[in-house]
CSV table of N, CA, C and O in Angstrom, one decimal:
chain,number,residue,atom,x,y,z
V,1,MET,N,-0.4,-13.5,5.5
V,1,MET,CA,-1.3,-13.4,4.2
V,1,MET,C,-2.8,-14.6,4.4
V,1,MET,O,-3.8,-14.0,4.2
V,2,ARG,N,-2.2,-15.8,4.5
V,2,ARG,CA,-2.9,-16.8,4.6
V,2,ARG,C,-4.1,-16.8,5.6
V,2,ARG,O,-5.2,-17.1,5.6
V,3,ARG,N,-3.8,-16.2,6.7
V,3,ARG,CA,-5.1,-15.7,7.8
V,3,ARG,C,-5.8,-14.6,7.4
V,3,ARG,O,-6.9,-14.3,7.6
V,4,ALA,N,-5.7,-13.4,6.8
V,4,ALA,CA,-6.0,-12.3,5.9
V,4,ALA,C,-7.3,-13.2,5.3
V,4,ALA,O,-8.6,-12.8,5.1
V,5,GLY,N,-6.7,-14.7,4.5
V,5,GLY,CA,-8.5,-14.7,3.3
V,5,GLY,C,-9.5,-15.3,4.1
V,5,GLY,O,-10.3,-15.8,3.7
V,6,LEU,N,-8.4,-16.4,4.9
V,6,LEU,CA,-9.6,-17.2,6.0
V,6,LEU,C,-10.5,-18.0,5.5
V,6,LEU,O,-9.8,-18.9,4.3
V,7,ASP,N,-11.7,-18.2,5.0
V,7,ASP,CA,-12.1,-19.3,4.4
V,7,ASP,C,-12.8,-18.4,2.8
V,7,ASP,O,-13.5,-19.2,2.2
V,8,TYR,N,-12.3,-17.8,2.3
V,8,TYR,CA,-12.9,-17.4,0.6
V,8,TYR,C,-11.1,-17.2,-0.1
V,8,TYR,O,-11.7,-16.9,-1.2
V,9,TRP,N,-10.3,-18.1,0.4
V,9,TRP,CA,-9.1,-18.2,-1.1
V,9,TRP,C,-9.5,-18.5,-2.3
V,9,TRP,O,-9.0,-18.2,-2.9
V,10,GLU,N,-10.8,-19.4,-1.9
V,10,GLU,CA,-11.0,-19.6,-3.5
V,10,GLU,C,-11.7,-18.7,-4.8
V,10,GLU,O,-11.5,-19.0,-5.7
V,11,HIS,N,-11.9,-17.5,-3.9
V,11,HIS,CA,-12.4,-16.4,-4.9
V,11,HIS,C,-10.9,-15.5,-4.7
V,11,HIS,O,-11.7,-14.5,-5.6
V,12,VAL,N,-9.7,-15.9,-4.5
V,12,VAL,CA,-9.2,-15.1,-4.5
V,12,VAL,C,-8.2,-15.8,-5.7
V,12,VAL,O,-7.8,-16.7,-5.3
V,13,ARG,N,-7.4,-14.6,-6.4
V,13,ARG,CA,-6.3,-14.8,-7.2
V,13,ARG,C,-4.9,-14.1,-6.8
V,13,ARG,O,-4.7,-13.2,-7.0
V,14,VAL,N,-3.6,-15.1,-6.0
V,14,VAL,CA,-3.2,-14.7,-6.1
V,14,VAL,C,-1.9,-14.5,-6.7
V,14,VAL,O,-1.6,-15.7,-7.4
V,15,ARG,N,-0.9,-13.7,-6.8
V,15,ARG,CA,0.0,-13.9,-7.9
V,15,ARG,C,1.3,-13.6,-6.9
V,15,ARG,O,0.9,-12.4,-5.9
V,16,ARG,N,2.4,-14.1,-7.3
V,16,ARG,CA,3.1,-13.2,-6.6
V,16,ARG,C,4.8,-13.2,-7.5
V,16,ARG,O,4.5,-13.5,-8.9
V,17,TRP,N,5.6,-12.4,-7.6
V,17,TRP,CA,6.9,-12.0,-8.1
V,17,TRP,C,7.9,-12.2,-7.3
V,17,TRP,O,8.0,-11.8,-6.0
V,18,ASP,N,9.0,-12.4,-7.5
V,18,ASP,CA,10.7,-12.6,-7.2
V,18,ASP,C,11.1,-11.4,-6.5
V,18,ASP,O,11.8,-11.7,-5.9
V,19,ASP,N,10.6,-10.1,-7.2
V,19,ASP,CA,11.4,-9.6,-6.7
V,19,ASP,C,10.7,-8.0,-7.2
V,19,ASP,O,9.7,-7.8,-8.3
V,20,PHE,N,10.7,-6.5,-7.0
V,20,PHE,CA,9.6,-5.3,-6.7
V,20,PHE,C,9.9,-4.8,-8.7
V,20,PHE,O,8.8,-5.1,-9.6
V,21,ALA,N,11.1,-5.0,-8.8
V,21,ALA,CA,11.4,-5.1,-10.8
V,21,ALA,C,10.3,-5.7,-11.7
V,21,ALA,O,9.6,-5.4,-12.5
V,22,GLN,N,10.3,-6.9,-11.3
V,22,GLN,CA,9.2,-8.0,-11.8
V,22,GLN,C,8.2,-7.1,-11.6
V,22,GLN,O,7.1,-7.5,-12.7
V,23,LEU,N,7.8,-6.6,-10.2
V,23,LEU,CA,5.3,-5.9,-10.4
V,23,LEU,C,6.0,-5.2,-10.8
V,23,LEU,O,5.1,-5.1,-11.9
V,24,GLU,N,6.5,-4.4,-10.9
V,24,GLU,CA,6.9,-3.1,-11.7
V,24,GLU,C,6.6,-3.4,-13.8
V,24,GLU,O,5.7,-2.8,-13.9
V,25,ALA,N,7.5,-4.3,-13.8
V,25,ALA,CA,6.9,-4.8,-15.2
V,25,ALA,C,6.0,-5.2,-15.4
V,25,ALA,O,5.4,-5.2,-16.9
V,26,ALA,N,5.8,-5.9,-14.8
V,26,ALA,CA,3.7,-6.7,-15.0
V,26,ALA,C,2.8,-5.7,-15.6
V,26,ALA,O,2.0,-6.1,-15.4
V,27,GLY,N,2.9,-3.8,-15.3
V,27,GLY,CA,2.3,-2.9,-16.0
V,27,GLY,C,0.8,-2.9,-15.4
V,27,GLY,O,0.0,-2.6,-16.0
V,28,LEU,N,0.8,-3.5,-14.1
V,28,LEU,CA,-0.8,-3.5,-13.3
V,28,LEU,C,-1.1,-1.7,-12.7
V,28,LEU,O,-2.2,-2.1,-12.3
V,29,GLY,N,-0.3,-0.9,-12.9
V,29,GLY,CA,-0.4,0.0,-12.8
V,29,GLY,C,0.1,1.5,-12.1
V,29,GLY,O,1.6,0.7,-11.7
V,30,GLN,N,0.2,2.5,-11.1
V,30,GLN,CA,0.9,3.0,-11.0
V,30,GLN,C,1.2,2.9,-9.6
V,30,GLN,O,0.3,2.0,-8.9
V,31,VAL,N,2.2,2.5,-9.3
V,31,VAL,CA,3.0,2.3,-8.0
V,31,VAL,C,2.8,3.1,-6.9
V,31,VAL,O,3.5,4.3,-6.9
V,32,TYR,N,2.4,2.7,-5.8
V,32,TYR,CA,2.2,3.9,-4.7
V,32,TYR,C,3.4,2.7,-3.7
V,32,TYR,O,2.2,1.8,-3.1
V,33,LEU,N,3.9,4.3,-2.5
V,33,LEU,CA,4.5,3.0,-1.5
V,33,LEU,C,4.1,4.1,-0.4
V,33,LEU,O,4.1,4.8,0.1
V,34,PHE,N,4.2,3.1,0.9
V,34,PHE,CA,3.5,3.8,2.1
V,34,PHE,C,4.8,3.2,3.3
V,34,PHE,O,5.2,1.3,3.5
V,35,SER,N,5.1,4.1,3.8
V,35,SER,CA,6.1,3.9,4.8
V,35,SER,C,5.8,5.3,6.3
V,35,SER,O,5.6,6.3,5.9
V,36,ALA,N,6.4,4.8,7.4
V,36,ALA,CA,6.0,5.5,8.4
V,36,ALA,C,7.3,7.1,8.3
V,36,ALA,O,6.9,7.4,9.1
V,37,ARG,N,8.0,6.4,6.9
V,37,ARG,CA,8.8,7.2,7.4
V,37,ARG,C,9.0,8.4,5.9
V,37,ARG,O,10.0,9.3,6.1
V,38,ALA,N,7.9,8.6,5.5
V,38,ALA,CA,7.7,9.6,4.2
V,38,ALA,C,7.3,10.6,4.8
V,38,ALA,O,6.5,10.8,6.4
V,39,ASP,N,7.4,11.7,3.8
V,39,ASP,CA,7.3,12.8,4.1
V,39,ASP,C,5.8,13.3,3.5
V,39,ASP,O,4.7,14.1,4.4
V,40,ARG,N,5.1,13.1,2.7
V,40,ARG,CA,4.1,13.2,2.1
V,40,ARG,C,2.8,12.5,2.8
V,40,ARG,O,3.3,11.0,2.8
V,41,THR,N,1.3,12.3,3.3
V,41,THR,CA,0.6,11.8,3.7
V,41,THR,C,-0.3,10.5,2.2
V,41,THR,O,0.3,11.3,1.9
V,42,TYR,N,-0.7,9.6,2.9
V,42,TYR,CA,-1.7,9.0,1.6
V,42,TYR,C,-2.8,10.1,1.1
V,42,TYR,O,-3.4,9.9,0.1
V,43,TRP,N,-3.4,11.3,1.4
V,43,TRP,CA,-4.0,11.8,1.4
V,43,TRP,C,-3.9,12.7,0.3
V,43,TRP,O,-4.3,13.6,-0.7
V,44,ASP,N,-2.4,13.4,0.2
V,44,ASP,CA,-1.7,14.0,-0.7
V,44,ASP,C,-1.4,13.1,-2.1
V,44,ASP,O,-1.4,13.6,-3.5
V,45,ALA,N,-1.9,11.8,-2.0
V,45,ALA,CA,-2.2,11.0,-3.6
V,45,ALA,C,-3.0,11.3,-3.9
V,45,ALA,O,-4.0,10.8,-3.7
V,46,LYS,N,-3.0,11.2,-5.4
V,46,LYS,CA,-4.0,11.1,-6.4
V,46,LYS,C,-3.5,9.8,-7.3
V,46,LYS,O,-2.9,9.1,-7.9
V,47,TYR,N,-4.5,8.8,-6.7
V,47,TYR,CA,-4.7,7.3,-7.0
V,47,TYR,C,-5.3,7.1,-8.4
V,47,TYR,O,-6.4,7.0,-8.2
V,48,GLU,N,-4.2,7.1,-9.4
V,48,GLU,CA,-4.2,6.9,-10.8
V,48,GLU,C,-5.4,5.3,-10.6
V,48,GLU,O,-5.4,4.4,-10.1
V,49,ASP,N,-6.1,4.9,-11.8
V,49,ASP,CA,-6.9,3.7,-12.0
V,49,ASP,C,-6.2,3.1,-12.9
V,49,ASP,O,-6.7,3.6,-14.0
V,50,PRO,N,-5.7,1.4,-12.9
V,50,PRO,CA,-5.2,1.2,-11.9
V,50,PRO,C,-3.8,1.6,-10.8
V,50,PRO,O,-3.8,2.5,-11.8
V,51,CYS,N,-3.8,1.0,-9.9
V,51,CYS,CA,-2.8,1.5,-8.9
V,51,CYS,C,-2.4,-0.2,-7.9
V,51,CYS,O,-3.0,-0.6,-8.2
V,52,VAL,N,-1.1,-0.1,-7.8
V,52,VAL,CA,-0.6,-0.8,-7.5
V,52,VAL,C,-0.3,-0.3,-5.4
V,52,VAL,O,0.4,0.8,-5.9
V,53,LEU,N,-1.0,-0.6,-4.5
V,53,LEU,CA,-0.4,-0.2,-3.6
V,53,LEU,C,0.3,-0.7,-2.4
V,53,LEU,O,0.0,-2.1,-2.5
V,54,VAL,N,1.6,-0.6,-2.1
V,54,VAL,CA,2.7,-1.4,-1.6
V,54,VAL,C,3.0,-1.3,-0.6
V,54,VAL,O,3.7,0.0,0.0
V,55,PHE,N,2.9,-2.0,0.7
V,55,PHE,CA,3.3,-1.4,2.0
V,55,PHE,C,4.5,-3.1,2.5
V,55,PHE,O,4.7,-4.0,2.5
V,56,GLY,N,5.4,-2.2,3.6
V,56,GLY,CA,6.4,-2.7,3.8
V,56,GLY,C,5.9,-4.0,5.3
V,56,GLY,O,5.2,-3.7,5.6
V,57,ARG,N,6.6,-5.1,5.6
V,57,ARG,CA,6.3,-5.4,7.0
V,57,ARG,C,6.2,-4.7,7.6
V,57,ARG,O,7.2,-3.5,8.1
V,58,GLU,N,5.6,-4.9,8.8
V,58,GLU,CA,5.7,-4.7,10.1
V,58,GLU,C,7.0,-4.0,11.2
V,58,GLU,O,7.0,-3.0,11.5
V,59,SER,N,7.8,-5.1,10.7
V,59,SER,CA,9.1,-5.3,11.7
V,59,SER,C,10.4,-4.2,11.3
V,59,SER,O,10.9,-4.0,12.1
V,60,VAL,N,9.9,-3.9,9.9
V,60,VAL,CA,10.7,-3.7,9.2
V,60,VAL,C,10.6,-2.1,8.4
V,60,VAL,O,11.7,-1.5,7.7
V,61,GLY,N,9.5,-2.1,7.8
V,61,GLY,CA,9.1,-1.3,6.9
V,61,GLY,C,9.3,-1.8,5.6
V,61,GLY,O,9.8,-3.0,4.8
V,62,LEU,N,9.5,-1.0,4.5
V,62,LEU,CA,10.0,-0.5,2.9
V,62,LEU,C,11.8,-1.6,2.8
V,62,LEU,O,12.3,-0.9,3.8
V,63,GLY,N,12.3,-2.4,2.3
V,63,GLY,CA,13.2,-2.8,1.9
V,63,GLY,C,14.4,-1.2,1.2
V,63,GLY,O,13.4,-0.5,1.1
V,64,ASP,N,15.5,-1.6,1.7
V,64,ASP,CA,16.6,-0.1,1.4
V,64,ASP,C,16.2,0.2,0.0
V,64,ASP,O,16.0,1.5,-0.6
V,65,LEU,N,16.2,-0.4,-1.0
V,65,LEU,CA,15.5,-0.7,-2.7
V,65,LEU,C,14.5,0.4,-2.9
V,65,LEU,O,14.6,1.4,-3.7
V,66,LEU,N,13.7,0.2,-2.2
V,66,LEU,CA,12.2,1.3,-1.9
V,66,LEU,C,12.1,2.5,-1.0
V,66,LEU,O,11.5,3.0,-1.8
V,67,ARG,N,13.1,2.7,-0.4
V,67,ARG,CA,13.5,3.6,0.7
V,67,ARG,C,13.3,4.6,0.0
V,67,ARG,O,13.6,5.4,0.3
V,68,GLY,N,14.2,4.9,-1.2
V,68,GLY,CA,15.5,5.9,-2.4
V,68,GLY,C,14.0,6.2,-3.1
V,68,GLY,O,14.6,7.3,-3.9
V,69,ARG,N,12.7,5.9,-3.0
V,69,ARG,CA,11.8,6.1,-4.3
V,69,ARG,C,10.6,7.4,-3.5
V,69,ARG,O,9.8,7.0,-3.2
V,70,GLU,N,11.5,8.6,-2.7
V,70,GLU,CA,10.4,9.3,-2.2
V,70,GLU,C,9.1,10.1,-3.3
V,70,GLU,O,8.2,10.2,-2.5
V,71,SER,N,9.4,9.9,-3.8
V,71,SER,CA,8.5,10.6,-5.2
V,71,SER,C,7.0,9.5,-5.3
V,71,SER,O,6.2,10.1,-5.4
V,72,ASP,N,7.2,8.2,-4.8
V,72,ASP,CA,6.4,7.6,-4.8
V,72,ASP,C,5.8,6.9,-2.9
V,72,ASP,O,5.1,6.1,-3.6
V,73,THR,N,6.5,7.7,-2.2
V,73,THR,CA,6.2,7.4,-0.9
V,73,THR,C,5.5,7.7,-0.1
V,73,THR,O,5.6,9.4,0.0
V,74,PHE,N,4.2,7.6,0.6
V,74,PHE,CA,3.4,8.1,1.2
V,74,PHE,C,3.2,7.4,2.7
V,74,PHE,O,3.6,6.4,2.7
V,75,SER,N,2.9,8.2,3.5
V,75,SER,CA,2.9,8.0,5.0
V,75,SER,C,1.2,8.3,5.8
V,75,SER,O,0.4,8.4,4.3
V,76,ILE,N,1.2,7.4,6.8
V,76,ILE,CA,-0.4,7.3,7.3
V,76,ILE,C,0.0,8.3,8.0
V,76,ILE,O,0.9,7.7,9.4
V,77,PRO,N,-0.3,9.5,8.6
V,77,PRO,CA,-0.5,10.3,9.8
V,77,PRO,C,-0.7,9.6,10.7
V,77,PRO,O,-1.8,9.1,11.3
V,78,GLN,N,0.2,9.7,12.0
V,78,GLN,CA,0.4,9.4,13.6
V,78,GLN,C,0.3,11.0,14.4
V,78,GLN,O,0.9,11.6,14.0
V,79,THR,N,-0.3,10.3,15.3
V,79,THR,CA,-0.2,11.6,16.6
V,79,THR,C,1.1,11.4,17.4
V,79,THR,O,1.3,13.1,17.5
V,80,ASP,N,1.8,10.9,17.4
V,80,ASP,CA,3.2,10.8,17.7
V,80,ASP,C,4.5,9.8,17.3
V,80,ASP,O,3.5,8.9,16.8
V,81,GLU,N,4.9,10.6,16.3
V,81,GLU,CA,6.0,10.0,15.3
V,81,GLU,C,6.7,8.5,16.2
V,81,GLU,O,7.0,7.7,15.8
V,82,HIS,N,6.6,8.7,17.4
V,82,HIS,CA,7.3,7.6,18.3
V,82,HIS,C,6.3,6.6,18.6
V,82,HIS,O,6.7,5.4,19.2
V,83,VAL,N,5.0,6.9,18.4
V,83,VAL,CA,4.3,5.4,19.2
V,83,VAL,C,3.1,5.5,17.5
V,83,VAL,O,2.4,6.4,17.8
V,84,ARG,N,3.6,4.0,17.0
V,84,ARG,CA,2.5,3.7,16.0
V,84,ARG,C,1.8,3.1,16.3
V,84,ARG,O,1.9,1.9,17.2
V,85,SER,N,0.2,3.1,15.8
V,85,SER,CA,-0.6,2.4,16.7
V,85,SER,C,-1.6,1.6,15.4
V,85,SER,O,-2.5,1.1,16.0
V,86,LEU,N,-1.0,1.6,14.0
V,86,LEU,CA,-1.4,0.8,13.1
V,86,LEU,C,-0.7,-0.4,13.0
V,86,LEU,O,0.1,-0.2,12.8
V,87,ASN,N,-1.6,-1.1,12.7
V,87,ASN,CA,-1.0,-2.7,12.1
V,87,ASN,C,-1.1,-2.8,10.7
V,87,ASN,O,-1.6,-2.1,10.1
V,88,LEU,N,-0.6,-3.5,10.3
V,88,LEU,CA,-0.2,-3.6,8.5
V,88,LEU,C,-2.0,-3.6,8.0
V,88,LEU,O,-1.9,-3.1,7.0
V,89,SER,N,-2.4,-4.3,8.5
V,89,SER,CA,-3.4,-4.6,8.1
V,89,SER,C,-4.7,-3.4,8.3
V,89,SER,O,-5.8,-3.6,6.8
V,90,THR,N,-4.8,-2.9,9.3
V,90,THR,CA,-5.2,-1.9,9.6
V,90,THR,C,-5.2,-0.5,8.2
V,90,THR,O,-6.0,0.0,7.6
V,91,ALA,N,-3.6,-0.3,8.0
V,91,ALA,CA,-3.0,0.4,7.4
V,91,ALA,C,-3.4,0.0,6.1
V,91,ALA,O,-4.0,0.8,5.0
V,92,VAL,N,-3.7,-0.5,5.4
V,92,VAL,CA,-4.2,-1.2,4.1
V,92,VAL,C,-5.5,-1.1,3.9
V,92,VAL,O,-6.1,-0.1,2.9
V,93,ALA,N,-5.8,-1.1,4.7
V,93,ALA,CA,-7.5,-0.2,4.7
V,93,ALA,C,-7.6,1.3,4.6
V,93,ALA,O,-8.9,1.0,3.9
V,94,VAL,N,-6.9,1.4,5.0
V,94,VAL,CA,-7.0,2.9,5.4
V,94,VAL,C,-6.8,3.3,3.5
V,94,VAL,O,-7.4,4.3,3.0
V,95,VAL,N,-5.6,3.0,3.5
V,95,VAL,CA,-5.4,3.2,2.1
V,95,VAL,C,-6.4,2.8,0.9
V,95,VAL,O,-6.5,3.8,-0.1
V,96,GLY,N,-6.7,1.8,1.4
V,96,GLY,CA,-7.0,0.9,0.2
V,96,GLY,C,-8.5,1.2,0.2
V,96,GLY,O,-8.9,2.1,-0.9
V,97,TYR,N,-9.2,2.1,0.6
V,97,TYR,CA,-9.9,3.0,1.1
V,97,TYR,C,-10.4,4.4,0.7
V,97,TYR,O,-10.8,4.7,-0.4
V,98,GLU,N,-9.6,4.9,0.8
V,98,GLU,CA,-8.9,6.1,0.3
V,98,GLU,C,-8.4,6.1,-1.1
V,98,GLU,O,-9.4,7.0,-2.2
V,99,ALA,N,-8.2,5.1,-1.8
V,99,ALA,CA,-8.3,4.8,-3.1
V,99,ALA,C,-9.4,4.2,-4.1
V,99,ALA,O,-9.9,5.5,-4.9
V,100,THR,N,-9.9,3.8,-2.9
V,100,THR,CA,-11.5,3.2,-3.6
V,100,THR,C,-12.3,4.7,-3.6
V,100,THR,O,-13.2,5.2,-5.0
V,101,ARG,N,-12.7,5.6,-2.7
V,101,ARG,CA,-12.9,6.9,-2.3
V,101,ARG,C,-12.7,7.6,-3.4
V,101,ARG,O,-13.3,8.3,-4.4
V,102,GLN,N,-11.1,8.1,-4.2
V,102,GLN,CA,-11.0,9.0,-5.3
V,102,GLN,C,-11.5,8.2,-6.6
V,102,GLN,O,-11.7,9.6,-7.3
V,103,HIS,N,-11.4,7.2,-6.7
V,103,HIS,CA,-12.0,6.5,-8.0
V,103,HIS,C,-13.0,6.8,-8.0
V,103,HIS,O,-13.6,6.5,-9.2
V,104,ARG,N,-14.3,6.5,-7.1
V,104,ARG,CA,-15.9,6.8,-7.1
V,104,ARG,C,-15.9,7.8,-7.8
V,104,ARG,O,-17.4,8.0,-8.2
V,105,SER,N,-15.1,9.2,-6.8
V,105,SER,CA,-15.7,10.2,-7.1
V,105,SER,C,-15.6,10.5,-8.3
V,105,SER,O,-15.9,11.9,-8.5
V,106,ARG,N,-14.4,10.3,-9.0
V,106,ARG,CA,-14.6,10.4,-10.6
V,106,ARG,C,-14.9,10.0,-11.5
V,106,ARG,O,-14.9,10.0,-13.2
V,107,VAL,N,-15.9,8.8,-11.0
V,107,VAL,CA,-16.8,8.6,-11.9
V,107,VAL,C,-18.7,8.6,-12.2
V,107,VAL,O,-18.4,9.7,-11.9
C-alpha cells in the first residue's frame, strides 16, 4: 500500500480495522467483495453511493470468512479461467472506475 501512495500520502486519510466485522460496523456503505471465483461479474453490480470495495490478496484472494458471501461477491471476467492476467492494483482500478461511472450516470 505504501508504494501505491508514492508522494501524496499527506493527502490520504488511511483507516484500518482489526477485522471485517469492524469495517462493516463502521457504516461506510454497501460492501462489494471481489474474487476470481465469483459467479457474477462486476458489471452485474449496481454500486450504491457510498460503497466499500473489498479485494483479496493477490496470492490467496478473499479469506474463508468472506468467501461464503456469494450475494455480495463479484469477479472480473478473464478470457481463460486458468490464466489470470490482472494484478490487484489493476483490478481495483477497473472496478473503481465502473463504480464511479455508475454514480456519475445517476447525477
